[in-house]
mmCIF file of C-alpha atoms in Angstrom:
data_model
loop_
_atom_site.group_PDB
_atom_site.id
_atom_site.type_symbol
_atom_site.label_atom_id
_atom_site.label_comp_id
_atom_site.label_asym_id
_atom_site.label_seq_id
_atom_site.Cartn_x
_atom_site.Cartn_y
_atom_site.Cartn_z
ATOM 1 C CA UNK R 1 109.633 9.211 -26.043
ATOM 2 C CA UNK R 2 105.900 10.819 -25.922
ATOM 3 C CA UNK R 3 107.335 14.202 -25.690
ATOM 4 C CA UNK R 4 108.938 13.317 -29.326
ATOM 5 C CA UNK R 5 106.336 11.567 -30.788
ATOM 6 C CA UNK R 6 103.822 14.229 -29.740
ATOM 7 C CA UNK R 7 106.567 17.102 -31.126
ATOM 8 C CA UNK R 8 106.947 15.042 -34.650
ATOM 9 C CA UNK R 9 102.875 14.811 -34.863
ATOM 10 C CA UNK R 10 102.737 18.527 -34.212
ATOM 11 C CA UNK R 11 105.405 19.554 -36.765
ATOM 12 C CA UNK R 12 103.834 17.172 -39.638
ATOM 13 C CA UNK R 13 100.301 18.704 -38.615
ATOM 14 C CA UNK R 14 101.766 22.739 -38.760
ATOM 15 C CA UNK R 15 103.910 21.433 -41.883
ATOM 16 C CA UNK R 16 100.764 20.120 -43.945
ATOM 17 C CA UNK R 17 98.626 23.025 -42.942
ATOM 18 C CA UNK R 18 101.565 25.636 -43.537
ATOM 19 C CA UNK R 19 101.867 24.549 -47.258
ATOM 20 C CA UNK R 20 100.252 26.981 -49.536
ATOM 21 C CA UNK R 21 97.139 24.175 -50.826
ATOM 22 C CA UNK R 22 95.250 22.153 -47.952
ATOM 23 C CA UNK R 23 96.321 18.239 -48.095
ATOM 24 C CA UNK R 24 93.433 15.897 -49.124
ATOM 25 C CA UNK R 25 92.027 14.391 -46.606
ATOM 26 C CA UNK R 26 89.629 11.337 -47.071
ATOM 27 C CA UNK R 27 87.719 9.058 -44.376
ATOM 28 C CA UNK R 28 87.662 5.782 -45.493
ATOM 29 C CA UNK R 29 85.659 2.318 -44.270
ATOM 30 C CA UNK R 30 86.446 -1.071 -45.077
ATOM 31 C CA UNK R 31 83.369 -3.388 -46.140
ATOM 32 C CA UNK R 32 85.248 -5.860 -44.157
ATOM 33 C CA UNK R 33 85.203 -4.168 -40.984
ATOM 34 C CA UNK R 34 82.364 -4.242 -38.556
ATOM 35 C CA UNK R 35 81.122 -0.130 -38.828
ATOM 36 C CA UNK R 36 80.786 1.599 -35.353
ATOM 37 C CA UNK R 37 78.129 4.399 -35.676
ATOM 38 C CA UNK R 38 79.072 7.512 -34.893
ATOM 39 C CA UNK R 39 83.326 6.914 -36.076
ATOM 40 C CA UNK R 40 85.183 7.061 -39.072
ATOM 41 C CA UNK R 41 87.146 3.550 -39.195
ATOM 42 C CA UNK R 42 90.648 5.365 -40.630
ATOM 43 C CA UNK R 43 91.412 8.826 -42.201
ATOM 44 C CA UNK R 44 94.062 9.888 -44.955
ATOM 45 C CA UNK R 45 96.215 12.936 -45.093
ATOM 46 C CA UNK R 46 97.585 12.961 -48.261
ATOM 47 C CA UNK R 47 101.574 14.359 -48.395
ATOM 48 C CA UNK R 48 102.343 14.005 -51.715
ATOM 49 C CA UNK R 49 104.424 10.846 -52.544
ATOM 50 C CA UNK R 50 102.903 9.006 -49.415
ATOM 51 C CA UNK R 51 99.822 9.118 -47.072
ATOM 52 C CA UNK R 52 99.685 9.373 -43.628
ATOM 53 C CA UNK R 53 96.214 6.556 -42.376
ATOM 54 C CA UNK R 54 95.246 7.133 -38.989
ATOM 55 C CA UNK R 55 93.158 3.796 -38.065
ATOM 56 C CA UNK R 56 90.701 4.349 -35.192
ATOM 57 C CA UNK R 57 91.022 1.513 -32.220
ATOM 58 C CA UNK R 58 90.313 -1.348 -33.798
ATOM 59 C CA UNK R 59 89.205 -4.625 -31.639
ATOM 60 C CA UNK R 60 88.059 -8.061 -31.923
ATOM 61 C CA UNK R 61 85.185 -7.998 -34.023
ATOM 62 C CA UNK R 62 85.059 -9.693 -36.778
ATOM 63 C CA UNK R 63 82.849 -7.943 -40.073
ATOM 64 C CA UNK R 64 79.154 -9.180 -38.447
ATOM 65 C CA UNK R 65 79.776 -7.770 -35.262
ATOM 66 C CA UNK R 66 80.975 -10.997 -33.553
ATOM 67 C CA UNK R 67 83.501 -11.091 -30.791
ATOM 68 C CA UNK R 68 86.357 -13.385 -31.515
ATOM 69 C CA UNK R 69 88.768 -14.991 -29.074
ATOM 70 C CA UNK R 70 86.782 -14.845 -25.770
ATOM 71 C CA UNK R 71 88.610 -14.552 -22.860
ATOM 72 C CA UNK R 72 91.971 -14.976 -25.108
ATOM 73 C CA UNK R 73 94.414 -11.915 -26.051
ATOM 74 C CA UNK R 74 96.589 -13.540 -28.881
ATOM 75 C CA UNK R 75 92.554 -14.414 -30.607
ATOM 76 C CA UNK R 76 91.870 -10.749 -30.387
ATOM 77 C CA UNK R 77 94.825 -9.597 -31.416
ATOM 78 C CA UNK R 78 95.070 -11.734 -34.531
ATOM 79 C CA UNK R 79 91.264 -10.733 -35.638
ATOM 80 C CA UNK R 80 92.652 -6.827 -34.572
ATOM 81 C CA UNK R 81 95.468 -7.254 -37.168
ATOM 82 C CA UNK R 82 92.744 -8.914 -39.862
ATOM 83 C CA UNK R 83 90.983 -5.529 -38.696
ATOM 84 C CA UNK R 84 93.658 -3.445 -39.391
ATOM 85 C CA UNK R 85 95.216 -4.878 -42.788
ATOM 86 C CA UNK R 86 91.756 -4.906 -44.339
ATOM 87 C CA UNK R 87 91.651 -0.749 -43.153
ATOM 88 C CA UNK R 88 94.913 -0.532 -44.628
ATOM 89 C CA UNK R 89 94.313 -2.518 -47.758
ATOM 90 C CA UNK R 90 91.951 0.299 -49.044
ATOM 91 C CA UNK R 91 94.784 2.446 -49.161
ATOM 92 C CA UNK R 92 97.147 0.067 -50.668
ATOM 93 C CA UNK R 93 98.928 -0.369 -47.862
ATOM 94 C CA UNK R 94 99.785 -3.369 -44.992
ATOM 95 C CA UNK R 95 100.486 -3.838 -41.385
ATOM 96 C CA UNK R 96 103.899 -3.556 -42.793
ATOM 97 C CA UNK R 97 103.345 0.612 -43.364
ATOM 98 C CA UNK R 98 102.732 1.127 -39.358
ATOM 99 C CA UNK R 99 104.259 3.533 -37.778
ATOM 100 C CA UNK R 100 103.103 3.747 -34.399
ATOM 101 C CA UNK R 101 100.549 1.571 -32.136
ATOM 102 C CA UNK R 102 99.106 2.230 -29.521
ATOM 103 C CA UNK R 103 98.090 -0.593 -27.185
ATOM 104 C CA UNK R 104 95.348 -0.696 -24.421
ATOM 105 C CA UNK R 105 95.173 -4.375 -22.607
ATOM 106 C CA UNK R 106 92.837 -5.147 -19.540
ATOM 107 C CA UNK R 107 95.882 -7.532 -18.140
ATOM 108 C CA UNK R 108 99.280 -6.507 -18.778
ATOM 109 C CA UNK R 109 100.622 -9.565 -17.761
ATOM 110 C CA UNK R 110 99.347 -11.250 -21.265
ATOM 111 C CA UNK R 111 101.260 -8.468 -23.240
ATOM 112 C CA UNK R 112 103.650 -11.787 -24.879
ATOM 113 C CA UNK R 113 100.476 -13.236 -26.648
ATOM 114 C CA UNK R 114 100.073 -9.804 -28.112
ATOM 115 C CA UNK R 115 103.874 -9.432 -29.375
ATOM 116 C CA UNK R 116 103.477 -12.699 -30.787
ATOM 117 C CA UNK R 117 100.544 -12.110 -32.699
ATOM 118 C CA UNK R 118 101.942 -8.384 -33.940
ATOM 119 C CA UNK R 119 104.874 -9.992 -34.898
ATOM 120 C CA UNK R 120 103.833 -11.715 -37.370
ATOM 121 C CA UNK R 121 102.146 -8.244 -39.499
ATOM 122 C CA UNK R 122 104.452 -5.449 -38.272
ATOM 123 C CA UNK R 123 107.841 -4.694 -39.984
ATOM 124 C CA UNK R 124 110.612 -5.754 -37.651
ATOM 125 C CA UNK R 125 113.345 -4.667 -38.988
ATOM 126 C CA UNK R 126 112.045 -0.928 -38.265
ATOM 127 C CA UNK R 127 109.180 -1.257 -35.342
ATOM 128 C CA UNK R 128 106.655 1.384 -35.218
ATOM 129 C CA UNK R 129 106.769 3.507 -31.413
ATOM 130 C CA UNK R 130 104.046 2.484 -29.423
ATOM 131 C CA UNK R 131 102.658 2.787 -26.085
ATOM 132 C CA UNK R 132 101.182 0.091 -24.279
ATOM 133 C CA UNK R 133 98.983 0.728 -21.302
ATOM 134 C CA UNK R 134 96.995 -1.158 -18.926
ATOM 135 C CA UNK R 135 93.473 -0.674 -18.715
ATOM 136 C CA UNK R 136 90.839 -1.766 -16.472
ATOM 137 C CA UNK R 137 87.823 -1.646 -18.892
ATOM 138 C CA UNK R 138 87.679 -1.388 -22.232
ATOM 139 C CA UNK R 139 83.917 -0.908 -23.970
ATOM 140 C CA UNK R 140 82.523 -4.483 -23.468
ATOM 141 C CA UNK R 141 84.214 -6.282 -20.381
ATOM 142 C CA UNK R 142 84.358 -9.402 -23.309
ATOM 143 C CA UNK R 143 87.173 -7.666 -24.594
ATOM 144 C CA UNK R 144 90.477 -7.486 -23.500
ATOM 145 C CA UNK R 145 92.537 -5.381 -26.152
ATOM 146 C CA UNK R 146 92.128 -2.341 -28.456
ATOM 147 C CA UNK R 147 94.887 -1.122 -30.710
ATOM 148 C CA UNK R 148 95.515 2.304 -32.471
ATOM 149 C CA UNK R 149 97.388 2.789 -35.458
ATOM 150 C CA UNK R 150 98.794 5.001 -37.362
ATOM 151 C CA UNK R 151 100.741 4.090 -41.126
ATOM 152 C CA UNK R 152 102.569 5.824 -44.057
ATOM 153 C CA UNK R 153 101.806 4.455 -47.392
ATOM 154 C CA UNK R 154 104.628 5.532 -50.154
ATOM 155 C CA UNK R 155 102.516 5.978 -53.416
ATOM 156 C CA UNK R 156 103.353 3.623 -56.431
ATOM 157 C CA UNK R 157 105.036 5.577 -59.542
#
């Protein structure tokens, strides 16, 4: 499964740099979001009648900085979506648009108060791939989950 997903990342990046005019790319931050010096919080590539937003790991912070959910995965994860539909929302876009996460947890064992949270944003009916991996730090021992994502917004008309 990474082998594809890494092969259908490489042929949209050769495809959008093969075309005869250079995408538009566009870094983006959401007012709503605590800002990490030093990162971009999401980036666009723009493909026409949709845009690809890549959304840098997003965790548990609310927009002043504070940690939500100590010591409990399914209150991260719920301010992590918040996180990530407010990215998304400067696009015009939802939770609903993902199309891959990527999942880093200190404890893999609390992986079902994740789901449950994700659940409730993602589009079930057609999941996004992810990975899901077990860490045993992530950047402040407070918090237990980061998640990557990556959407496609299809453009109004």
């Amino acid at each position: 499964m990474k082998k594809i997903l890494v092969l259908v990342f490489t042929a949209m990046f050769l495809f959008s740099f093969s075309q005869k005019t250079m995408n538009t790319i566009e870094y983006k931050n959401s007012e709503n979001v605590f800002p990490i010096k030093g990162l971009s919080q999401s980036v666009s590539i723009d493909y026409g009648d949709s845009t690809m937003v890549i959304l840098s790991g997003q965790v548990p912070l609310d927009k002043d900085g504070n940690l939500i959910g100590n010591n409990n995965v399914e209150k991260q994860t719920q301010q992590i979506f918040t996180n990530i539909e407010s990215i998304l929302k400067e696009y015009g876009g939802t939770a609903k648009d993902i199309i891959r996460l990527g999942i880093f947890i200190t404890d893999i064992s609390r992986t079902p108060d994740f789901r449950k949270v994700r659940d409730l944003y993602i589009n079930l009916q057609n999941p996004p791939v992810s990975s899901l991996v077990e860490v045993s730090k992530l950047f402040r021992d407070d918090v237990l989950i980061e998640v990557e994502a990556t959407a496609v917004i299809k453009k109004s008309k």
